[in-house]
Short mmCIF file of C-alpha atoms and ligand atoms in Angstrom, two decimals:
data_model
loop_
_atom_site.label_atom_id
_atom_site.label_comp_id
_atom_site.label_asym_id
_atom_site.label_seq_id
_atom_site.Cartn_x
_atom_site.Cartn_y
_atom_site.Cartn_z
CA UNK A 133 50.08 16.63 22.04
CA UNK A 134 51.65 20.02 21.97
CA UNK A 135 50.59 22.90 19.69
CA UNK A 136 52.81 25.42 18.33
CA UNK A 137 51.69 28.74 17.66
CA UNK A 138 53.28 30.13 13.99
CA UNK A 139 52.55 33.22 12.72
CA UNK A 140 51.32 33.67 8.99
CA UNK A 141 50.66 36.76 6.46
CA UNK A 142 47.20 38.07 6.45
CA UNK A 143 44.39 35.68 5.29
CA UNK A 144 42.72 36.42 2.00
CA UNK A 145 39.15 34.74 1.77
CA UNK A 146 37.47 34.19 -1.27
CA UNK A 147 34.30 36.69 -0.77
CA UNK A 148 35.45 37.59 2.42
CA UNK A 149 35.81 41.70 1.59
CA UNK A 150 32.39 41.23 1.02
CA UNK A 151 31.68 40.33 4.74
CA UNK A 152 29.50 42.51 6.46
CA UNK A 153 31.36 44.54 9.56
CA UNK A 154 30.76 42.29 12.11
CA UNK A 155 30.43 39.29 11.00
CA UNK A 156 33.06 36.38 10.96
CA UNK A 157 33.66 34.17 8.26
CA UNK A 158 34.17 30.59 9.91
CA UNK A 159 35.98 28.58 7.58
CA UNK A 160 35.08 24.99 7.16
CA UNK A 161 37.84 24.20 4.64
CA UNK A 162 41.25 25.85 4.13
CA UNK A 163 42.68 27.00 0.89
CA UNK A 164 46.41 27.04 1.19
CA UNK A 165 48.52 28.31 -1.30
CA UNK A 166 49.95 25.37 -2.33
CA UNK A 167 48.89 21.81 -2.05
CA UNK A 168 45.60 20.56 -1.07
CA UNK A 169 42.67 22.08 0.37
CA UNK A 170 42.54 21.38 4.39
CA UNK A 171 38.85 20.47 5.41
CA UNK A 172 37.82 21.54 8.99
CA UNK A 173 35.12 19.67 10.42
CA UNK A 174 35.30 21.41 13.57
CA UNK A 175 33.79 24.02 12.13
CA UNK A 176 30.28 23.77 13.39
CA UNK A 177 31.78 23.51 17.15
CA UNK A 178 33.79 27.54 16.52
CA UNK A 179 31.25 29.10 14.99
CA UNK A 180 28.54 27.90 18.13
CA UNK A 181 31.12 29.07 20.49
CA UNK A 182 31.22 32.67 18.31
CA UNK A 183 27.69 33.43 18.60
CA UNK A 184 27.46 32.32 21.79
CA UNK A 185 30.36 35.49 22.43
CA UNK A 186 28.18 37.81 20.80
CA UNK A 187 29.79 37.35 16.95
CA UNK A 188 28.04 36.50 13.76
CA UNK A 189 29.55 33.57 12.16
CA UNK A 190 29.08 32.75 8.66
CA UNK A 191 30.79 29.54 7.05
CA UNK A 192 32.90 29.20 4.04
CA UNK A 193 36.22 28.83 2.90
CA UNK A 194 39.15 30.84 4.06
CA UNK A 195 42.29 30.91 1.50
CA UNK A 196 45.60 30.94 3.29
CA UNK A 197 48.36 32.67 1.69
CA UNK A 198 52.15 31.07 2.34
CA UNK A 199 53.88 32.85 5.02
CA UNK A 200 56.80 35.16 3.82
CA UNK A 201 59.72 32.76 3.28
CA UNK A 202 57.69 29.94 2.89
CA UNK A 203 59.27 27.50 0.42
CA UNK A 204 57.46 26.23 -2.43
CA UNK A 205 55.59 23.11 -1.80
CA UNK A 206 55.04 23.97 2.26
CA UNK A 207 51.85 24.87 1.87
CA UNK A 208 52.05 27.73 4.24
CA UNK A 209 51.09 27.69 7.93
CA UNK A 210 49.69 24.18 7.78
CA UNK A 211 51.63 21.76 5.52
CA UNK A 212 50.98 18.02 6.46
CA UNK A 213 52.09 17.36 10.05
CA UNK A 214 52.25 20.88 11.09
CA UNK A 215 50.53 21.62 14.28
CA UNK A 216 49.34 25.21 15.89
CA UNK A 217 47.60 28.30 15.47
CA UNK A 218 47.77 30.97 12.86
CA UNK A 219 47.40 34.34 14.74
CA UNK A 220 47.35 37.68 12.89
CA UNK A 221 45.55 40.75 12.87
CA UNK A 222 42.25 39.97 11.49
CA UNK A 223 42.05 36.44 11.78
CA UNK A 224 42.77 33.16 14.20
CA UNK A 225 43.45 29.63 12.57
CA UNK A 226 44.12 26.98 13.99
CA UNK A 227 45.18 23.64 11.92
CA UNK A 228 45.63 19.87 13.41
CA UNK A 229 48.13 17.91 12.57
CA UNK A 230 47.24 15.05 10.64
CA UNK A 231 47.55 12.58 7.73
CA UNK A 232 46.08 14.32 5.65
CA UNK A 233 45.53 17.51 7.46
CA UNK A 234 42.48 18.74 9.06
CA UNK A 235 41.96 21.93 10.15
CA UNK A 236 40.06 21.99 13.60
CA UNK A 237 38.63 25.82 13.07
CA UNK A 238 39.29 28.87 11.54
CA UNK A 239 38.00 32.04 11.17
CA UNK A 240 38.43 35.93 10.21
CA UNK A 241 36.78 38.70 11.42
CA UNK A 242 35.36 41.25 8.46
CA UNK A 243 37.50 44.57 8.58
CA UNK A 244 38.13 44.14 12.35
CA UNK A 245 40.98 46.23 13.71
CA UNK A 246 43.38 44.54 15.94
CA UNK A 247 41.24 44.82 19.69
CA UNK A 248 38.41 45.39 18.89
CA UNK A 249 35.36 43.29 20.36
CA UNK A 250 35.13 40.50 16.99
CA UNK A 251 38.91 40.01 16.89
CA UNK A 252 38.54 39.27 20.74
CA UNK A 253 35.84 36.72 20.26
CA UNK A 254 37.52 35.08 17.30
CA UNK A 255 41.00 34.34 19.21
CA UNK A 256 38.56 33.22 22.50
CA UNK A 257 36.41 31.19 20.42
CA UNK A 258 39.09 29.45 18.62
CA UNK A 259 41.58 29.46 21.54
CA UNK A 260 38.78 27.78 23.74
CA UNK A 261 38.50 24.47 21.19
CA UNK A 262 42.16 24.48 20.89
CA UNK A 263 42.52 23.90 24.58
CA UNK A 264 40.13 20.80 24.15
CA UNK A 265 41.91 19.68 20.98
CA UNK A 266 44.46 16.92 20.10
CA UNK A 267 43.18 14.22 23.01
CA UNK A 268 42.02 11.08 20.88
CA UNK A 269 38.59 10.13 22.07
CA UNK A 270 35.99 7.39 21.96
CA UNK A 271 32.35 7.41 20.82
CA UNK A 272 29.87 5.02 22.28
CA UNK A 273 26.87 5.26 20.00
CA UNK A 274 23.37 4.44 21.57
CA UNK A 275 21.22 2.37 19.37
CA UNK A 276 18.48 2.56 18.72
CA UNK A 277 18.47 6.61 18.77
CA UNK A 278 16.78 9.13 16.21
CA UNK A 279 13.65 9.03 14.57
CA UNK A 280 11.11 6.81 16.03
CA UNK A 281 7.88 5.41 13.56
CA UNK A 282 5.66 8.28 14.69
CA UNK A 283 7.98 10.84 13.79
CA UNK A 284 9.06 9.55 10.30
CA UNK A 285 5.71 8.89 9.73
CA UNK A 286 4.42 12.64 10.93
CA UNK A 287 6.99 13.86 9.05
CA UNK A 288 6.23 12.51 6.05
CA UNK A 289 2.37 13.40 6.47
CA UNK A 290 3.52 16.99 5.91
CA UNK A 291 5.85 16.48 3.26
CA UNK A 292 2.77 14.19 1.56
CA UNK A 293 0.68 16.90 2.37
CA UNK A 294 2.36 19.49 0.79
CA UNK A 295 3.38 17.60 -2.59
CA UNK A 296 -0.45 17.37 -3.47
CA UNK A 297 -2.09 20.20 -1.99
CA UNK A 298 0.63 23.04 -2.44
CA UNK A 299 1.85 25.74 0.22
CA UNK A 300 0.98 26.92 2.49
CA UNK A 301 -0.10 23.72 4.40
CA UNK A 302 -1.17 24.71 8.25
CA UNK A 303 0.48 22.43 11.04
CA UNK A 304 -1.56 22.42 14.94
CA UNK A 305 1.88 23.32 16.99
CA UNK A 306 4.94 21.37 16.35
CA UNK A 307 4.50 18.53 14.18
CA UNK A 308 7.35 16.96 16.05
CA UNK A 309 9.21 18.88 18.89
CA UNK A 310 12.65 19.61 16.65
CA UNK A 311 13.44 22.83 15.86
CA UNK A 312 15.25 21.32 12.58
CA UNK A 313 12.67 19.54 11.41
CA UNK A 314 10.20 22.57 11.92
CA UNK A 315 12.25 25.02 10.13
CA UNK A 316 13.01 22.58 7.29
CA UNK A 317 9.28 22.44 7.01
CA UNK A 318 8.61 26.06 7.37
CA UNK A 319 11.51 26.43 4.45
CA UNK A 320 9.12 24.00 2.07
CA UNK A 321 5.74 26.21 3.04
CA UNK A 322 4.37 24.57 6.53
CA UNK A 323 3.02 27.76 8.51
CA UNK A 324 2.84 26.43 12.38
CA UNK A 325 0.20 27.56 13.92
CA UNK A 326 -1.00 27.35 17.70
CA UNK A 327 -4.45 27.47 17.42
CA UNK A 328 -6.84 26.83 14.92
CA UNK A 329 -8.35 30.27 15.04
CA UNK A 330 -5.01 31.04 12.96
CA UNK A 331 -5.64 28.97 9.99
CA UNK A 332 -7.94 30.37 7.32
CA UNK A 333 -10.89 28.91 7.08
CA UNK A 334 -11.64 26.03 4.35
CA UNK A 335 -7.46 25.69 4.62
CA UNK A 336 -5.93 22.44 5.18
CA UNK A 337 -4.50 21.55 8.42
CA UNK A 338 -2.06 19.10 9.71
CA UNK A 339 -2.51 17.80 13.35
CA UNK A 340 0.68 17.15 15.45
CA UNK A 341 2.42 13.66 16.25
CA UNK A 342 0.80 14.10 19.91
CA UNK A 343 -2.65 14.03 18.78
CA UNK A 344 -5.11 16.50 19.43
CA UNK A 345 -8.34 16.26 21.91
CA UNK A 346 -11.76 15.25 20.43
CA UNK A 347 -12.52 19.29 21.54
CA UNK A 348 -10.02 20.06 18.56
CA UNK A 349 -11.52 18.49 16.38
CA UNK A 350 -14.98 19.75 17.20
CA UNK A 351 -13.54 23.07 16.31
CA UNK A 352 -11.97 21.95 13.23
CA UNK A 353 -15.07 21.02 11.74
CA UNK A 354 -16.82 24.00 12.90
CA UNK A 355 -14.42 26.04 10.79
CA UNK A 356 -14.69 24.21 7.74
CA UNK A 357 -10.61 23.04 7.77
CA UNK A 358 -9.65 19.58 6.06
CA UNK A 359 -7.97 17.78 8.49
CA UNK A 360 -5.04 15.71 8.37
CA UNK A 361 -4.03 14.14 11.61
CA UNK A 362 -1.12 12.89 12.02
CA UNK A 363 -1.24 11.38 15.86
CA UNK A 364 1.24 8.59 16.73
CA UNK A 365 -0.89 5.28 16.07
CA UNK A 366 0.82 4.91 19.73
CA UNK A 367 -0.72 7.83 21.49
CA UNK A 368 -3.97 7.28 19.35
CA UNK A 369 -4.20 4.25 21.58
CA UNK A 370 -3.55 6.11 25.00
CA UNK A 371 -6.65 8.06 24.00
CA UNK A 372 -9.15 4.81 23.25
CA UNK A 373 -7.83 3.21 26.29
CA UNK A 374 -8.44 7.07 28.05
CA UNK A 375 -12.37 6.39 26.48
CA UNK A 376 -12.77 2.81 27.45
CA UNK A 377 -11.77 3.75 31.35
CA UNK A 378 -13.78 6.57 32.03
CA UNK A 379 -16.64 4.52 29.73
CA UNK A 380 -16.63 1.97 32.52
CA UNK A 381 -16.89 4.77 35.73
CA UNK A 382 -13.76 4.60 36.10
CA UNK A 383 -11.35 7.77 37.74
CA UNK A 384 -8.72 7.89 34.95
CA UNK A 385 -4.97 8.38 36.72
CA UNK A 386 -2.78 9.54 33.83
CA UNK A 387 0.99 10.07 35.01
CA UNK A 388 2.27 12.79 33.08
CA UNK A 389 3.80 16.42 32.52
CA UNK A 390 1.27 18.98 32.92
CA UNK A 391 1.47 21.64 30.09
CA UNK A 392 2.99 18.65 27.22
CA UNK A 393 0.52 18.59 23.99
CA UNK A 394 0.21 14.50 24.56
CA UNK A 395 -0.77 15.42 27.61
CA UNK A 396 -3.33 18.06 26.80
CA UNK A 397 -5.18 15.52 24.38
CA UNK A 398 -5.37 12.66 26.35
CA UNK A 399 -6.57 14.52 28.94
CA UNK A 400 -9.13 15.87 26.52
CA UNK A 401 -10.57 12.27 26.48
CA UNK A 402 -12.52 12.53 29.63
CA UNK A 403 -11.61 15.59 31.65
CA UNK A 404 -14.14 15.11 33.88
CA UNK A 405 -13.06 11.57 35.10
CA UNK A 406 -8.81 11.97 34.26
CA UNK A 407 -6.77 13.28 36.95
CA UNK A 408 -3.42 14.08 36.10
CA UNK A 409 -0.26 12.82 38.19
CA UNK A 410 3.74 13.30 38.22
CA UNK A 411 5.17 12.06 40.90
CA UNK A 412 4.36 9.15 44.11
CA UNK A 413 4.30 12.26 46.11
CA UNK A 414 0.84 13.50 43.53
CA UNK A 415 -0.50 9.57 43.71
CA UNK A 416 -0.38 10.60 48.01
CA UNK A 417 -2.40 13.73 47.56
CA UNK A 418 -5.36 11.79 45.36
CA UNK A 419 -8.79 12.01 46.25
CA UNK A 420 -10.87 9.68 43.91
CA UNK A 421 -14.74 8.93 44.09
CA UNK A 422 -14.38 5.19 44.56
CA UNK A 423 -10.80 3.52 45.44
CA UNK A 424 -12.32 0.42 44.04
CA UNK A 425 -12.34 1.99 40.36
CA UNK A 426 -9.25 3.66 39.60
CA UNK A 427 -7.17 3.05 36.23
CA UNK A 428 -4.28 4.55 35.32
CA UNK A 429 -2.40 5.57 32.16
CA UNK A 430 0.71 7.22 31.22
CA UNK A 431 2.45 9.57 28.71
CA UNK A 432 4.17 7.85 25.83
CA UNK A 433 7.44 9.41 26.74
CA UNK A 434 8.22 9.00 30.36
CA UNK A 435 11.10 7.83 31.87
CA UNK A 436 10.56 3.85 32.65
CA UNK A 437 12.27 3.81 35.98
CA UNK A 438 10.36 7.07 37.35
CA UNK A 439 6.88 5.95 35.82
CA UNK A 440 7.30 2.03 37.83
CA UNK A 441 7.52 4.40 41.31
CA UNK A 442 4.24 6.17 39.95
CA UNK A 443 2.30 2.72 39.12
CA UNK A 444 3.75 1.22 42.43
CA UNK A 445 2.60 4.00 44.62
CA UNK A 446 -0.73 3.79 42.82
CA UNK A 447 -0.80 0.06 43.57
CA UNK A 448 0.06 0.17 47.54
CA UNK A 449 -3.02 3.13 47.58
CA UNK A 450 -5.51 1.50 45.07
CA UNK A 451 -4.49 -2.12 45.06
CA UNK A 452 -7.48 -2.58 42.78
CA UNK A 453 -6.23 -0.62 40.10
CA UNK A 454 -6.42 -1.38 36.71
CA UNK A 455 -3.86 -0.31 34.07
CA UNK A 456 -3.05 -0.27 30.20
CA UNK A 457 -3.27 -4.07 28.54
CA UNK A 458 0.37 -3.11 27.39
CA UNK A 459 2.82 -0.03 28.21
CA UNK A 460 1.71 3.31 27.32
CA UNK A 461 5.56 4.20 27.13
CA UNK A 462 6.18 3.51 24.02
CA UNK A 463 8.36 0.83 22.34
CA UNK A 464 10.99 4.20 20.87
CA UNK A 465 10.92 6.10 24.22
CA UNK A 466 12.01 2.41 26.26
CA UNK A 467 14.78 1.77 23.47
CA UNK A 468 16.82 4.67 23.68
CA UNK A 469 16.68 4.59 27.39
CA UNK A 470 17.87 1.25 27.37
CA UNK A 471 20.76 2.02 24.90
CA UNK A 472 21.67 4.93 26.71
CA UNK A 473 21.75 2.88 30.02
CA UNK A 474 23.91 0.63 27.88
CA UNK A 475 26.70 3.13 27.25
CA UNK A 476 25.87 5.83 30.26
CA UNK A 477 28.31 4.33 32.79
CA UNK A 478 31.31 3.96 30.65
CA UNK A 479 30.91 7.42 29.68
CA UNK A 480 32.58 10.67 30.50
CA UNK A 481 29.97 13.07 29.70
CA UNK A 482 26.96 12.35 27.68
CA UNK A 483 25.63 14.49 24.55
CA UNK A 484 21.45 14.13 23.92
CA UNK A 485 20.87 15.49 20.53
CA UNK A 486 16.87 16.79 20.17
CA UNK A 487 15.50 20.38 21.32
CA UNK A 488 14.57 21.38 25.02
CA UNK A 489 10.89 21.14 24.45
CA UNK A 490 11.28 17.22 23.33
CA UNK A 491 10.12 15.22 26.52
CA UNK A 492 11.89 11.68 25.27
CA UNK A 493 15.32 13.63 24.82
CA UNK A 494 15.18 15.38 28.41
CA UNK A 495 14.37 11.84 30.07
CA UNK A 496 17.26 10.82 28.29
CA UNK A 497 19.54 13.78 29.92
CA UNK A 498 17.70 12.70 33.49
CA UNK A 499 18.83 8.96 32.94
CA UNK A 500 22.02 9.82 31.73
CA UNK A 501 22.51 12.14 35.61
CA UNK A 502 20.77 9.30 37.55
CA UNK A 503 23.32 7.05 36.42
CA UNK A 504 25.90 9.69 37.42
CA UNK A 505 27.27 10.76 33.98
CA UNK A 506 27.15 14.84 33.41
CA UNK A 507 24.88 14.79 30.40
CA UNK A 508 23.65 17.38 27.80
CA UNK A 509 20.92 17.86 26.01
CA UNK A 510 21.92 19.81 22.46
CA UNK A 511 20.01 21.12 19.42
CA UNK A 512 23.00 20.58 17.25
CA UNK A 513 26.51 20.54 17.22
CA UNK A 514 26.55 24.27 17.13
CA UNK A 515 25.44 24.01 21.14
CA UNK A 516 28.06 21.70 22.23
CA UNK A 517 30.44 23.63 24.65
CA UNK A 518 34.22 23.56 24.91
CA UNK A 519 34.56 22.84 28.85
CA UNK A 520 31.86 19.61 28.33
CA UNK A 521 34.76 17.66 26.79
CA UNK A 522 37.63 18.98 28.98
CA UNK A 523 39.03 15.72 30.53
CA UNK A 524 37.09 13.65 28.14
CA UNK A 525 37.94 10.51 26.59
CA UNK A 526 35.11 8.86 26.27
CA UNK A 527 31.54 10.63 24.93
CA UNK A 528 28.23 9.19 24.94
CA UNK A 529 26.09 9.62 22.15
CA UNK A 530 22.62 9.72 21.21
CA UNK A 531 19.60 11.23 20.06
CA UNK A 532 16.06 11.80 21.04
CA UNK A 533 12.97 10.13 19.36
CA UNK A 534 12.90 13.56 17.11
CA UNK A 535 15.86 14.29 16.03
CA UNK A 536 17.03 13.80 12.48
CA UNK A 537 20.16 10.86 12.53
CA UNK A 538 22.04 13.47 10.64
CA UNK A 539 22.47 15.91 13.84
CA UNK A 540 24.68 13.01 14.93
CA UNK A 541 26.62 12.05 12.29
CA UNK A 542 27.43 15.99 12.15
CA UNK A 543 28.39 15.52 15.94
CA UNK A 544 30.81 12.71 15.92
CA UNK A 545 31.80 14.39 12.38
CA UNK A 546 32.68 17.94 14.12
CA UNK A 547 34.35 15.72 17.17
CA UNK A 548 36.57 14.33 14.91
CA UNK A 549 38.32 17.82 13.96
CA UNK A 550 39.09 18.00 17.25
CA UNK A 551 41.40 14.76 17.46
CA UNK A 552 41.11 10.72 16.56
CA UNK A 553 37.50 9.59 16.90
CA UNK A 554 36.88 5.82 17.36
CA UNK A 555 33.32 5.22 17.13
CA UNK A 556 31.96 2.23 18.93
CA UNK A 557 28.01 1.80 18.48
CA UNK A 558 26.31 -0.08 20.63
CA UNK A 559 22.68 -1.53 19.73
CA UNK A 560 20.29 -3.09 22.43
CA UNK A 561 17.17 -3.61 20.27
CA UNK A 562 16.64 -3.70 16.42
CA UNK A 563 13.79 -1.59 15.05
CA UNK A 564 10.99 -2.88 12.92
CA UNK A 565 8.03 -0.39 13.73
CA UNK A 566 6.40 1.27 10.54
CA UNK A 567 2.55 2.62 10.68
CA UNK A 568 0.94 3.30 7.73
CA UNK A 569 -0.04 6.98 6.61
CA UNK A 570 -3.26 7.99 7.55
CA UNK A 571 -5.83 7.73 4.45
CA UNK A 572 -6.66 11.64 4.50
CA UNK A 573 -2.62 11.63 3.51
CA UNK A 574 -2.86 9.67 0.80
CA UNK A 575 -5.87 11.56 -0.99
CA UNK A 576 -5.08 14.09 -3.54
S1 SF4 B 643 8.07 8.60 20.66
FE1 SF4 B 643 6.69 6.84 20.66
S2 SF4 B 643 4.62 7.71 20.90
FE2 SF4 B 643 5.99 9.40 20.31
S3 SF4 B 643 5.84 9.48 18.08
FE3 SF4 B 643 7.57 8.11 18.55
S4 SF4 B 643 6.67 6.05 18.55
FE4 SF4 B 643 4.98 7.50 18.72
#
């Protein structure tokens, strides 16, 4: 598909003399002169690509005037069918062609003059998409993907928590590593905290989806806080099975990530008897009291494929090792690794949606590479780069156990202003899991 540059009179935004110097306004719908409003859902995908060139984006519509000598009814620089880019002093748009149109971007720099640095990044940032524009593309869905039962039930601790006790409602760390769902919680009056020494005393506070060690809530108590924990029923489990190990004399093996909150608590359990391992190479390097009474244990959120190396290497050392009476990795995490193995190898590139502190969505990234797909792990569809889909007709799609489903939809959404999106969504397991809200939730 070819795109044809045309050249347009000065844009006139709604608002947009009110733009600060420096920012850009980033339209996500044109207002032509004449004829319908042009919606660009690429939008989201521009204005990432401005701030990552230094630029302040800000979204809204941008009203198109008709180019001189435009004939009534044309609708200017982007009439139905028209292709290309609208260059002109202050401003770059750039408008697919389409039935009915879509713009793939636009945007116009506040009081700019012609070179300098925020015209520059506007023409880049636009010109960058364009080159990635106009290739019709497929999107293999994982499924299952998003929000797991832990999270929507964390999640909804906090909102329950906040409905009958007011803000501000104190949350131990993350409730759930997503910096979306975090600042949507901040927005309704959560204050995340890091340690309870933060958190006034007598307040109420909310304990993270990862659970907490028994040392936490020692300390908790000691400072008068009502606590509301709101632990995966999941990893709640990890930590009686944690108990019942080192109960028995037991050296507790957990395979893990040293420094992860799950982590943290578990090993909280029984420090003195839990020794924590990553890789066969750790599993090697072990010295335990009595080879005859090792158990191990893992993380909820570990890759499946790297944890079986783990257990095996712990087997061929300890072959009287004892593990979990069912998978500590969790029913969510093995799902959406299975889903993604589903649709990794057919794909061109891969896009993880969940933040770089969410241990499920960075296995998923790892799988994705081990299976020899280049795969990225993205906040939003803000992050997604312009060179990622270069080449690419076919994109892989999913989302860690934290991230809200609507990142996605806003992906395949944005990668649809680009060119034709045929979504194809493929499901390896149906989803059933609900726990129940912890009692201290459901008090008033
Ligand atoms: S990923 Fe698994 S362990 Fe973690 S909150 Fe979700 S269901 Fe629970």
């Amino acid at each position: 598909m070819s795109w044809t540059p045309q050249t347009a009179a000065p844009a006139t935004a709604p608002g947009d003399g009110d733009l600060p110097l420096g920012d850009v306004l980033v339209a996500d719908r044109l207002v032509p002169a004449q004829g319908p409003d042009v919606p660009c859902p690429a939008a989201a995908l521009v204005a990432g690509e401005l701030s990552r060139r230094g630029a302040r984006p800000v979204r809204g519509a941008l009203r198109l005037p008709a180019p001189p000598g435009a004939g009534a009814g044309e609708g200017g620089a982007h009439r139905s069918g028209a292709e290309g880019a609208v260059h002109d002093g202050g401003y770059t748009a750039v408008v697919a062609g389409s039935d009915p149109p879509r713009g793939l971007g636009a945007a116009r720099t506040a009081a700019a003059a012609p070179g300098e640095k925020g015209e520059r990044a506007v023409r880049e940032a636009v010109d960058s998409w364009l080159a990635v524009a106009g290739t019709a593309r497929t999107v293999l869905l994982a499924a299952p993907r998003s929000f797991c039962a832990g999270v929507e039930r964390a999640i909804e601790v906090v909102e329950r928590v906040l409905e009958q006790r007011g803000s501000p409602v104190y949350v131990r760390k993350q409730i759930v590593h997503n910096t979306h769902v975090v600042s949507g919680l901040e927005a309704r009056g959560a204050v995340f905290v890091d340690e309870l020494d933060e958190v006034p005393e007598g307040a109420t506070v909310v304990f993270s989806a990862h659970g907490v060690a028994p040392q936490v809530h020692r300390q908790a108590a000691e400072r008068g806080l009502r606590v509301v924990d709101a632990a995966c029923p999941l990893v709640t489990k990890v930590h009686a099975e944690a108990r019942r190990f080192a109960s028995r004399g037991d050296t507790v093996v957990l395979i893990g990530h040293d420094g992860h909150e799950e982590v943290e608590g578990t090993l909280g359990e029984a420090p003195e008897s839990t020794v924590l391992v990553e890789t066969p190479e750790d599993v090697a390097a072990l010295e335990v009291a009595d080879p005859d009474r090792v158990a191990y244990l893992t993380q909820t959120t570990l890759a499946v494929d790297e944890t079986a190396a783990v257990v095996d290497a712990l087997r061929a050392r300890f072959p009287a090792v004892r593990g979990p009476a069912s998978d500590d990795i969790c029913y969510a995490t093995t799902n959406r690794q299975d889903a993604l193995d589903a649709i990794a190898g057919e794909s061109d590139v891969v896009l993880v949606v969940g933040s770089a502190n969410s241990s499920n969505s960075v296995r998923l990234v790892e799988l994705a590479e081990r299976r020899g797909t280049p795969a990225h792990l993205v906040d939003d569809t803000g992050e997604i780069r312009p060179e990622w889909l270069a080449g690419v007709y076919t994109v892989g799609l999913t989302a860690g156990a934290s991230a809200p489903p609507g990142l996605v939809e806003e992906v395949i959404t944005a990668l649809g202003g680009l060119g034709p999106v045929t979504v194809h969504e493929r499901e390896v397991a149906r989803e059933t899991v609900h726990f129940a809200l912890p009692s201290a939730a459901l008090r008033s």
